Amino acid sequence: MAYRIRTAVPDDAPRILAVYAPYVTGSVISFEVEVPTVEEFRRRIEHTTERCAYLVAVDEATGEVAGYAYNGAFRSRPAYDWVSETSIYLAPAHQGRHLGSVLLEALEDLMRAQGVRLSEACITSDNEASIAFHRAHGYRVCGEHTNCGYKLGRWLSVTWMEKQLLPFDAHPEPRHAPDRDAVDRVVEKANEQLAALCAD
């Protein structure tokens, strides 16, 4: 399969939601319990892209979204501004093709362009595959909240993992949205990686 990564736009909401909805209704990977409406999902994309990165991977054969990744606020207090939480989802048919790795690497590059120092991932503790995936990409377990969620008849714990992206300098510049040139460079690099993978 051939893929192309680009930045998400609000009109992608229905196709991104098609990837996300099964994680809400049939898994404990997302702690959301009701599928958002398309309009709500559109608003989420608009809100995220004001200051953060939102990437989609499109299956070039079908035009469907195969996966997506974005970062967002870790906490609301200003002192947390240099830390960001990541999310990444792939449609089942597109897993195991290194697409997640390319998306995560591109997202981290864009987080660096925002001035983000620390990337955080909140993962359902039962999701051993995601924990292993993040560990393979340089994340370390930094804590666990035990039985903090209840979904599909089960009490669920969450594992927090983190990765340093930039030095913890004494006077960091204010965090900002990545500029257009940085976005274009990161997306071009990601698509070159995908092309190389498809050629193998």
Short mmCIF file of C-alpha atoms in Angstrom, two decimals:
data_model
loop_
_atom_site.label_atom_id
_atom_site.label_comp_id
_atom_site.label_asym_id
_atom_site.label_seq_id
_atom_site.Cartn_x
_atom_site.Cartn_y
_atom_site.Cartn_z
CA MET A 1 0.00 0.00 0.00
CA ALA A 2 1.05 3.57 -0.66
CA TYR A 3 0.39 6.35 1.83
CA ARG A 4 0.79 10.08 1.96
CA ILE A 5 1.04 12.16 5.12
CA ARG A 6 -0.27 15.72 5.27
CA THR A 7 -1.62 18.14 7.83
CA ALA A 8 -5.23 17.64 8.84
CA VAL A 9 -7.97 20.14 8.01
CA PRO A 10 -11.45 20.41 9.56
CA ASP A 11 -13.05 18.84 6.47
CA ASP A 12 -11.17 15.62 7.32
CA ALA A 13 -13.41 15.17 10.36
CA PRO A 14 -15.69 12.43 8.92
CA ARG A 15 -12.79 10.33 7.67
CA ILE A 16 -10.71 10.72 10.83
CA LEU A 17 -13.76 9.95 12.95
CA ALA A 18 -14.26 6.72 10.98
CA VAL A 19 -10.84 5.60 12.24
CA TYR A 20 -11.46 6.73 15.81
CA ALA A 21 -15.05 5.55 16.38
CA PRO A 22 -14.27 1.80 16.75
CA TYR A 23 -11.75 2.63 19.47
CA VAL A 24 -14.58 4.32 21.38
CA THR A 25 -17.28 1.69 20.90
CA GLY A 26 -15.31 -1.53 20.98
CA SER A 27 -12.10 -1.05 22.94
CA VAL A 28 -10.62 0.35 26.13
CA ILE A 29 -7.84 2.11 24.22
CA SER A 30 -9.86 5.33 24.32
CA PHE A 31 -11.60 6.26 27.57
CA GLU A 32 -14.26 8.12 25.62
CA VAL A 33 -17.55 6.20 25.83
CA GLU A 34 -19.70 7.93 23.20
CA VAL A 35 -18.63 8.59 19.61
CA PRO A 36 -18.38 12.35 19.01
CA THR A 37 -20.48 13.91 16.29
CA VAL A 38 -18.76 15.00 13.10
CA GLU A 39 -19.28 18.64 14.09
CA GLU A 40 -17.72 18.09 17.51
CA PHE A 41 -14.78 16.33 15.88
CA ARG A 42 -14.41 19.20 13.43
CA ARG A 43 -14.23 21.61 16.37
CA ARG A 44 -11.56 19.45 17.99
CA ILE A 45 -9.42 19.56 14.85
CA GLU A 46 -9.83 23.34 14.60
CA HIS A 47 -8.89 23.80 18.25
CA THR A 48 -5.83 21.52 18.03
CA THR A 49 -4.44 23.10 14.88
CA GLU A 50 -4.49 26.59 16.41
CA ARG A 51 -1.26 25.85 18.30
CA CYS A 52 -0.37 22.19 17.81
CA ALA A 53 0.22 19.66 15.05
CA TYR A 54 -2.35 17.33 13.53
CA LEU A 55 -1.27 14.85 10.85
CA VAL A 56 -3.22 12.38 8.76
CA ALA A 57 -1.94 9.47 6.71
CA VAL A 58 -4.05 8.86 3.62
CA ASP A 59 -4.27 5.60 1.69
CA GLU A 60 -3.49 6.78 -1.83
CA ALA A 61 -5.47 3.95 -3.42
CA THR A 62 -8.74 4.72 -1.68
CA GLY A 63 -8.35 8.26 -0.39
CA GLU A 64 -9.38 7.08 3.07
CA VAL A 65 -7.59 8.13 6.24
CA ALA A 66 -5.44 5.22 7.40
CA GLY A 67 -4.25 6.86 10.60
CA TYR A 68 -3.62 10.13 12.35
CA ALA A 69 -1.55 11.71 15.10
CA TYR A 70 -1.72 14.97 17.00
CA ASN A 71 -0.45 16.68 20.11
CA GLY A 72 -2.33 18.83 22.57
CA ALA A 73 -2.19 20.53 25.94
CA PHE A 74 -0.87 18.42 28.80
CA ARG A 75 -2.46 20.61 31.51
CA SER A 76 -4.06 24.07 31.49
CA ARG A 77 -1.65 25.89 33.85
CA PRO A 78 0.90 28.10 32.05
CA ALA A 79 3.93 26.39 33.61
CA TYR A 80 3.01 23.20 31.72
CA ASP A 81 3.23 24.96 28.37
CA TRP A 82 6.44 23.21 27.28
CA VAL A 83 4.96 19.73 27.79
CA SER A 84 2.50 18.20 25.34
CA GLU A 85 0.43 15.01 25.20
CA THR A 86 0.35 12.90 22.05
CA SER A 87 -2.35 10.74 20.48
CA ILE A 88 -1.98 8.34 17.59
CA TYR A 89 -4.56 6.03 16.01
CA LEU A 90 -4.39 3.67 13.05
CA ALA A 91 -7.19 1.81 11.30
CA PRO A 92 -6.68 -1.94 11.94
CA ALA A 93 -6.13 -2.71 8.25
CA HIS A 94 -3.14 -0.36 8.21
CA GLN A 95 -1.34 -1.52 11.33
CA GLY A 96 1.98 -3.35 11.15
CA ARG A 97 3.24 -1.34 8.16
CA HIS A 98 5.51 1.14 10.05
CA LEU A 99 2.95 3.87 9.42
CA GLY A 100 2.65 4.57 13.15
CA SER A 101 6.39 5.01 13.46
CA VAL A 102 6.54 7.53 10.64
CA LEU A 103 3.57 9.45 12.04
CA LEU A 104 5.06 9.57 15.53
CA GLU A 105 8.47 10.70 14.31
CA ALA A 106 6.89 13.46 12.22
CA LEU A 107 4.72 14.54 15.13
CA GLU A 108 7.75 14.75 17.42
CA ASP A 109 9.61 16.85 14.84
CA LEU A 110 6.67 19.26 14.73
CA MET A 111 6.54 19.35 18.53
CA ARG A 112 10.19 20.38 18.56
CA ALA A 113 9.31 23.11 16.08
CA GLN A 114 6.69 24.31 18.60
CA GLY A 115 9.28 24.45 21.37
CA VAL A 116 7.88 21.42 23.22
CA ARG A 117 10.47 19.95 25.58
CA LEU A 118 8.66 16.83 26.81
CA SER A 119 6.26 14.49 25.04
CA GLU A 120 3.74 12.61 27.18
CA ALA A 121 1.70 9.55 26.24
CA CYS A 122 -1.22 8.30 28.34
CA ILE A 123 -1.86 4.63 27.54
CA THR A 124 -4.35 2.12 28.90
CA SER A 125 -2.13 -0.22 30.89
CA ASP A 126 -3.61 -3.30 29.20
CA ASN A 127 -2.46 -1.94 25.83
CA GLU A 128 0.90 -3.72 25.89
CA ALA A 129 1.42 -3.20 22.16
CA SER A 130 1.27 0.59 22.52
CA ILE A 131 3.55 0.55 25.55
CA ALA A 132 6.08 -1.53 23.60
CA PHE A 133 5.71 0.76 20.57
CA HIS A 134 6.44 3.87 22.61
CA ARG A 135 9.32 2.22 24.45
CA ALA A 136 10.86 1.29 21.08
CA HIS A 137 10.67 5.00 20.16
CA GLY A 138 12.54 6.22 23.22
CA TYR A 139 9.71 6.70 25.73
CA ARG A 140 10.03 5.56 29.33
CA VAL A 141 7.35 4.65 31.83
CA CYS A 142 7.07 7.45 34.39
CA GLY A 143 3.99 6.42 36.34
CA GLU A 144 0.67 4.62 36.53
CA HIS A 145 -2.78 5.56 37.76
CA THR A 146 -4.44 2.40 39.07
CA ASN A 147 -8.10 1.63 38.32
CA CYS A 148 -8.81 5.25 37.44
CA GLY A 149 -11.26 4.46 34.63
CA TYR A 150 -14.29 2.22 34.12
CA LYS A 151 -15.40 1.14 30.66
CA LEU A 152 -17.00 -1.91 29.09
CA GLY A 153 -17.51 -3.49 32.51
CA ARG A 154 -13.88 -3.21 33.59
CA TRP A 155 -11.78 -1.07 35.89
CA LEU A 156 -8.81 0.24 33.95
CA SER A 157 -5.40 1.64 34.80
CA VAL A 158 -3.37 4.03 32.70
CA THR A 159 0.38 4.09 32.16
CA TRP A 160 2.15 7.37 31.55
CA MET A 161 5.22 7.42 29.31
CA GLU A 162 7.43 10.38 28.42
CA LYS A 163 10.26 11.37 26.09
CA GLN A 164 12.49 14.43 26.17
CA LEU A 165 12.48 16.23 22.82
CA LEU A 166 14.59 19.34 23.53
CA PRO A 167 17.02 20.51 26.25
CA PHE A 168 15.57 21.91 29.46
CA ASP A 169 17.25 25.27 29.03
CA ALA A 170 17.01 27.92 31.73
CA HIS A 171 14.96 30.46 29.73
CA PRO A 172 12.85 28.66 27.11
CA GLU A 173 11.19 30.73 24.44
CA PRO A 174 7.40 30.79 24.56
CA ARG A 175 5.78 27.85 22.85
CA HIS A 176 4.34 28.65 19.43
CA ALA A 177 2.70 27.04 16.44
CA PRO A 178 5.22 25.61 13.96
CA ASP A 179 5.80 27.83 10.96
CA ARG A 180 4.73 26.76 7.49
CA ASP A 181 8.27 26.02 6.30
CA ALA A 182 8.90 23.70 9.26
CA VAL A 183 5.64 21.87 8.61
CA ASP A 184 6.47 21.45 4.93
CA ARG A 185 9.94 20.08 5.73
CA VAL A 186 8.63 17.58 8.25
CA VAL A 187 5.84 16.37 5.97
CA GLU A 188 8.23 16.02 3.03
CA LYS A 189 10.64 13.98 5.16
CA ALA A 190 7.81 11.72 6.36
CA ASN A 191 6.61 11.08 2.83
CA GLU A 192 10.14 10.24 1.72
CA GLN A 193 10.28 7.68 4.51
CA LEU A 194 6.96 6.19 3.42
CA ALA A 195 8.11 6.02 -0.19
CA ALA A 196 11.25 4.18 0.88
CA LEU A 197 9.20 1.70 2.93
CA CYS A 198 6.87 1.03 -0.01
CA ALA A 199 9.86 0.44 -2.26
CA ASP A 200 11.31 -2.26 0.04
#
